[in-house]
């Protein structure tokens, strides 16, 4: 038994860790085991969706081989433990790229499918599952199911965004897209007030593939932030050096994100970046995965760990709800350095439990300060629930069952596809087994 | 156009060898011959390499790793097909020491796969390479071969045999253009050490070890410790008086 934590570091419970490596031993490692298991990729989920305390964790990072690539069509078959980073680094120089990636590329293909992750280009390209052509799933009863948008489509829809609960994904076929090179034309625009944000977002939808904004969550006097939009650049110059990687070497005894640091950091971040506002050409790794060069940054929240709260609110209620949420947070004095606000496009996701939905999404981190943090979340939940929004399970460690059930109306349909040999801390908390 | 490098790997499904091939392929396409005992395991590696480097070619050969005439034929064929720049003999298996103590069969098998078999392959390659007066012959030994210790001396003894063998071969081929290289990895994270990683032994990243191996082969080194710090650690361990050494729990 080893102690395993997810990205938020809220727990470190015992798990029986099984490293999946040898394809000929997959069946004996996964099927018909006395304990229930769960697939584990890079543990980049913040909460408990990738944990299964006292049970088995099937760690997939050894399933990291490419299987086939068609240079003409851009279809890539790989094992489930391949990192999105490895795909990007191999294929971008060859003129192909993943159409959708989350804010870190240190995640596995299996994890990206199981959470149907989204990037900054949801309005243009949807979520990860929209580009998956086929998934090979091993069920714990020994059955192998191959599914895709047009083959066993119900299984596919359950497995994309299915939180690992429908079986273990062994391999997947993903459609890459053509790119000229690694560069993006980028523009950063300071804004103040939510109306300004929505304007910028709507204006940018047609012409800019990627949009996101950072906001200062510590400010009580109205919302202000930086809106960033980018699109593939025609620049083709090969790129020479990667920025150096820094590591957060230890876990400090208390969270470095606290009342003392929050306001000055947000203020400084706003002003420093405002100075750099305007147009630039940037490398995709720097723009998309800014935190990947600061290894173990999650440690800065101290030994008690941290939560991320990410909601999506339908557009009609979006303005008022986001306003109300931000006001609650500013009042609480808690919050994070990186608060992200983004609109999602008007499209339905593939997965029954996929998170993205038409509307606006807000994400921010909170150091774990016990009861006080929980009470703040209760107030935020009330706003989200009232606005008919939902929370992102990949980030969650605490949402109430009712909010999960109301936010994910396709849950009853999903349950038919569950694998009885699989369970997670999250499924026990929110589904009951 | 530069000629493609031709590489023969014995134990083609070894994680260390596979990562060495990835490093080589990052420099340009190559022609590879992977020799192993199990075709499907070789195929998995070959598919991955082929995706990484579509201009490369991979040929798979299965063989019985303890059969002298089979080994002879396999190597003769590999060299018969064209110039060989590098041979990497990588196969090996880390048995549980206490199980070896309990079973003479296991002892024999451990010595067979870690000592006898690599020597047979190397001997056949040395003959072909000496004939052509060309190429680099790299064998993977281990830091475990530098001094016997209670936690893995059967494996260590086999790796020690490879060390002596490589020294002799280096002596024999010193005046030729054939380069013999002995690689001594420290504990590295691969399927072979999966059990060790559960016991929280600190393991090097296989990517790093492979990069150091390829760099060492390119630089024409005779002995490569990877990671390099093991050179110093083993220097000290080798010279510890047995009065002290025998009291260590290692
Ligand atoms: C800095 C940072 C930024 C992020 N930004 C974004 C973002 O912009 N958008 C976004 O959507 N997410 C984002 N995330 C969340 C992250 O993308 C997801 O949590 C992702 O799913 C993690 O992948 P993983 O490989 O680490 O999987 P894990 O976290 O280990 O597992 C996630 C889930 O996938 C399941 N799973 C993993 N592998 C398999 C498999 N082979 N078969 C079946 N199920 C499997 C697990 O059981 C679990 O339910 C971010 C995370 C971090 C740390
Ligand atoms: N990893 C370490 O910590 C470490 C340290 C020092 C030295 N080494 C040495 O490095 C070399 C490569 O090991 P690795 O770490 O890459 O381990 P690995 O990934 O487990 O590879 C072992 C290789 O040896 C082959 N093999 C094992 N038993 C065999 C047998 N009886 N007959 C034929 N082939 C057999 C395997 O073939 P199959 O795929 O068919 O099983 C596989 O190709 C070995 O010589 C090992 O002793 C490793």
PDB file of C-alpha atoms and ligand atoms in Angstrom, chain A residues 7 38-46 49-50 60 80-81 101-104 106-112 114-119 137 163-165 167-170 291-292 297 310 392 394-395, ligand 1:
ATOM      1  CA  UNK A   7      -3.099  17.588  -7.447  1.00  0.00           C
ATOM      2  CA  UNK A  38      -9.574   2.864 -10.670  1.00  0.00           C
ATOM      3  CA  UNK A  39      -7.352   4.061 -13.515  1.00  0.00           C
ATOM      4  CA  UNK A  40      -4.888   6.783 -12.563  1.00  0.00           C
ATOM      5  CA  UNK A  41      -3.087   8.900 -15.154  1.00  0.00           C
ATOM      6  CA  UNK A  42      -0.911  11.771 -13.985  1.00  0.00           C
ATOM      7  CA  UNK A  43      -3.088  12.658 -11.004  1.00  0.00           C
ATOM      8  CA  UNK A  44      -3.581  16.155 -12.407  1.00  0.00           C
ATOM      9  CA  UNK A  45      -7.181  16.170 -11.241  1.00  0.00           C
ATOM     10  CA  UNK A  46      -7.456  18.440  -8.227  1.00  0.00           C
ATOM     11  CA  UNK A  49     -11.948  11.796  -8.985  1.00  0.00           C
ATOM     12  CA  UNK A  50      -8.602  10.017  -9.506  1.00  0.00           C
ATOM     13  CA  UNK A  60      -1.252   3.987 -16.654  1.00  0.00           C
ATOM     14  CA  UNK A  80      -3.805   5.568 -22.880  1.00  0.00           C
ATOM     15  CA  UNK A  81      -0.834   6.629 -20.755  1.00  0.00           C
ATOM     16  CA  UNK A 101      -5.535  20.649 -24.658  1.00  0.00           C
ATOM     17  CA  UNK A 102      -6.116  21.753 -21.063  1.00  0.00           C
ATOM     18  CA  UNK A 103      -4.020  24.317 -19.163  1.00  0.00           C
ATOM     19  CA  UNK A 104      -1.321  21.717 -18.534  1.00  0.00           C
ATOM     20  CA  UNK A 106       1.238  16.905 -18.277  1.00  0.00           C
ATOM     21  CA  UNK A 107      -1.885  14.773 -18.539  1.00  0.00           C
ATOM     22  CA  UNK A 108      -2.495  11.419 -20.175  1.00  0.00           C
ATOM     23  CA  UNK A 109      -4.695  10.673 -23.153  1.00  0.00           C
ATOM     24  CA  UNK A 110      -6.846   8.459 -20.885  1.00  0.00           C
ATOM     25  CA  UNK A 111      -7.245  11.236 -18.315  1.00  0.00           C
ATOM     26  CA  UNK A 112      -8.069  13.784 -21.016  1.00  0.00           C
ATOM     27  CA  UNK A 114     -12.201  10.530 -18.896  1.00  0.00           C
ATOM     28  CA  UNK A 115     -12.657  14.196 -17.956  1.00  0.00           C
ATOM     29  CA  UNK A 116     -13.451  15.342 -21.504  1.00  0.00           C
ATOM     30  CA  UNK A 117     -11.062  18.237 -20.881  1.00  0.00           C
ATOM     31  CA  UNK A 118     -11.415  21.618 -22.515  1.00  0.00           C
ATOM     32  CA  UNK A 119      -8.964  24.313 -23.531  1.00  0.00           C
ATOM     33  CA  UNK A 137     -12.053  -0.034 -23.186  1.00  0.00           C
ATOM     34  CA  UNK A 163     -14.563   9.779 -14.803  1.00  0.00           C
ATOM     35  CA  UNK A 164     -12.895   6.417 -15.379  1.00  0.00           C
ATOM     36  CA  UNK A 165     -16.010   4.601 -14.153  1.00  0.00           C
ATOM     37  CA  UNK A 167     -13.745   0.632 -17.672  1.00  0.00           C
ATOM     38  CA  UNK A 168     -10.050   1.155 -18.264  1.00  0.00           C
ATOM     39  CA  UNK A 169      -9.191   2.923 -21.497  1.00  0.00           C
ATOM     40  CA  UNK A 170      -6.290   1.033 -23.049  1.00  0.00           C
ATOM     41  CA  UNK A 291       2.503  26.740 -15.142  1.00  0.00           C
ATOM     42  CA  UNK A 292       4.195  23.660 -16.586  1.00  0.00           C
ATOM     43  CA  UNK A 297       3.643  24.621  -7.858  1.00  0.00           C
ATOM     44  CA  UNK A 310     -14.777  25.624 -11.260  1.00  0.00           C
ATOM     45  CA  UNK A 392     -16.370  20.426 -12.767  1.00  0.00           C
ATOM     46  CA  UNK A 394     -12.158  16.957 -12.285  1.00  0.00           C
ATOM     47  CA  UNK A 395     -11.602  19.837  -9.896  1.00  0.00           C
TER      48      UNK A 395
HETATM   49  C1  LIG C   1      -2.339  23.269 -13.964  1.00  0.00           C
HETATM   50  C2  LIG C   1      -3.565  22.561 -14.408  1.00  0.00           C
HETATM   51  C3  LIG C   1      -4.364  23.138 -15.377  1.00  0.00           C
HETATM   52  C4  LIG C   1      -5.514  22.498 -15.810  1.00  0.00           C
HETATM   53  N1  LIG C   1      -6.267  23.091 -16.773  1.00  0.00           N
HETATM   54  C5  LIG C   1      -7.369  22.476 -17.238  1.00  0.00           C
HETATM   55  C6  LIG C   1      -8.128  23.037 -18.281  1.00  0.00           C
HETATM   56  O1  LIG C   1      -7.822  24.110 -18.782  1.00  0.00           O
HETATM   57  N2  LIG C   1      -9.219  22.358 -18.735  1.00  0.00           N
HETATM   58  C7  LIG C   1      -9.563  21.148 -18.224  1.00  0.00           C
HETATM   59  O2  LIG C   1     -10.524  20.565 -18.698  1.00  0.00           O
HETATM   60  N3  LIG C   1      -8.865  20.589 -17.225  1.00  0.00           N
HETATM   61  C8  LIG C   1      -7.778  21.230 -16.722  1.00  0.00           C
HETATM   62  N4  LIG C   1      -7.043  20.633 -15.721  1.00  0.00           N
HETATM   63  C9  LIG C   1      -7.469  19.327 -15.198  1.00  0.00           C
HETATM   64  C10 LIG C   1      -6.840  18.151 -15.946  1.00  0.00           C
HETATM   65  O3  LIG C   1      -6.747  18.433 -17.313  1.00  0.00           O
HETATM   66  C11 LIG C   1      -7.728  16.929 -15.792  1.00  0.00           C
HETATM   67  O4  LIG C   1      -7.925  16.653 -14.433  1.00  0.00           O
HETATM   68  C12 LIG C   1      -7.153  15.691 -16.507  1.00  0.00           C
HETATM   69  O5  LIG C   1      -8.169  14.751 -16.645  1.00  0.00           O
HETATM   70  C13 LIG C   1      -6.001  15.068 -15.749  1.00  0.00           C
HETATM   71  O6  LIG C   1      -5.481  13.987 -16.475  1.00  0.00           O
HETATM   72  P1  LIG C   1      -4.570  12.873 -15.779  1.00  0.00           P
HETATM   73  O7  LIG C   1      -3.938  12.082 -16.859  1.00  0.00           O
HETATM   74  O8  LIG C   1      -3.700  13.479 -14.754  1.00  0.00           O
HETATM   75  O9  LIG C   1      -5.673  11.956 -15.096  1.00  0.00           O
HETATM   76  P2  LIG C   1      -5.968  11.720 -13.549  1.00  0.00           P
HETATM   77  O10 LIG C   1      -6.152  13.014 -12.879  1.00  0.00           O
HETATM   78  O11 LIG C   1      -4.989  10.769 -12.996  1.00  0.00           O
HETATM   79  O12 LIG C   1      -7.372  10.992 -13.683  1.00  0.00           O
HETATM   80  C14 LIG C   1      -8.493  11.748 -14.079  1.00  0.00           C
HETATM   81  C15 LIG C   1      -9.671  10.834 -14.333  1.00  0.00           C
HETATM   82  O13 LIG C   1      -9.411  10.073 -15.490  1.00  0.00           O
HETATM   83  C16 LIG C   1      -9.550   8.713 -15.207  1.00  0.00           C
HETATM   84  N5  LIG C   1      -8.581   8.006 -16.050  1.00  0.00           N
HETATM   85  C17 LIG C   1      -7.257   8.268 -16.208  1.00  0.00           C
HETATM   86  N6  LIG C   1      -6.718   7.393 -17.080  1.00  0.00           N
HETATM   87  C18 LIG C   1      -7.715   6.573 -17.469  1.00  0.00           C
HETATM   88  C19 LIG C   1      -7.784   5.443 -18.335  1.00  0.00           C
HETATM   89  N7  LIG C   1      -6.709   4.979 -18.998  1.00  0.00           N
HETATM   90  N8  LIG C   1      -8.970   4.822 -18.480  1.00  0.00           N
HETATM   91  C20 LIG C   1     -10.070   5.268 -17.844  1.00  0.00           C
HETATM   92  N9  LIG C   1     -10.069   6.317 -17.009  1.00  0.00           N
HETATM   93  C21 LIG C   1      -8.907   6.960 -16.834  1.00  0.00           C
HETATM   94  C22 LIG C   1      -9.299   8.582 -13.732  1.00  0.00           C
HETATM   95  O14 LIG C   1      -9.900   7.426 -13.217  1.00  0.00           O
HETATM   96  C23 LIG C   1      -9.936   9.847 -13.215  1.00  0.00           C
HETATM   97  O15 LIG C   1     -11.319   9.678 -13.079  1.00  0.00           O
HETATM   98  C24 LIG C   1      -5.888  21.244 -15.259  1.00  0.00           C
HETATM   99  C25 LIG C   1      -5.085  20.657 -14.281  1.00  0.00           C
HETATM  100  C26 LIG C   1      -3.929  21.300 -13.848  1.00  0.00           C
HETATM  101  C27 LIG C   1      -3.086  20.657 -12.799  1.00  0.00           C
END
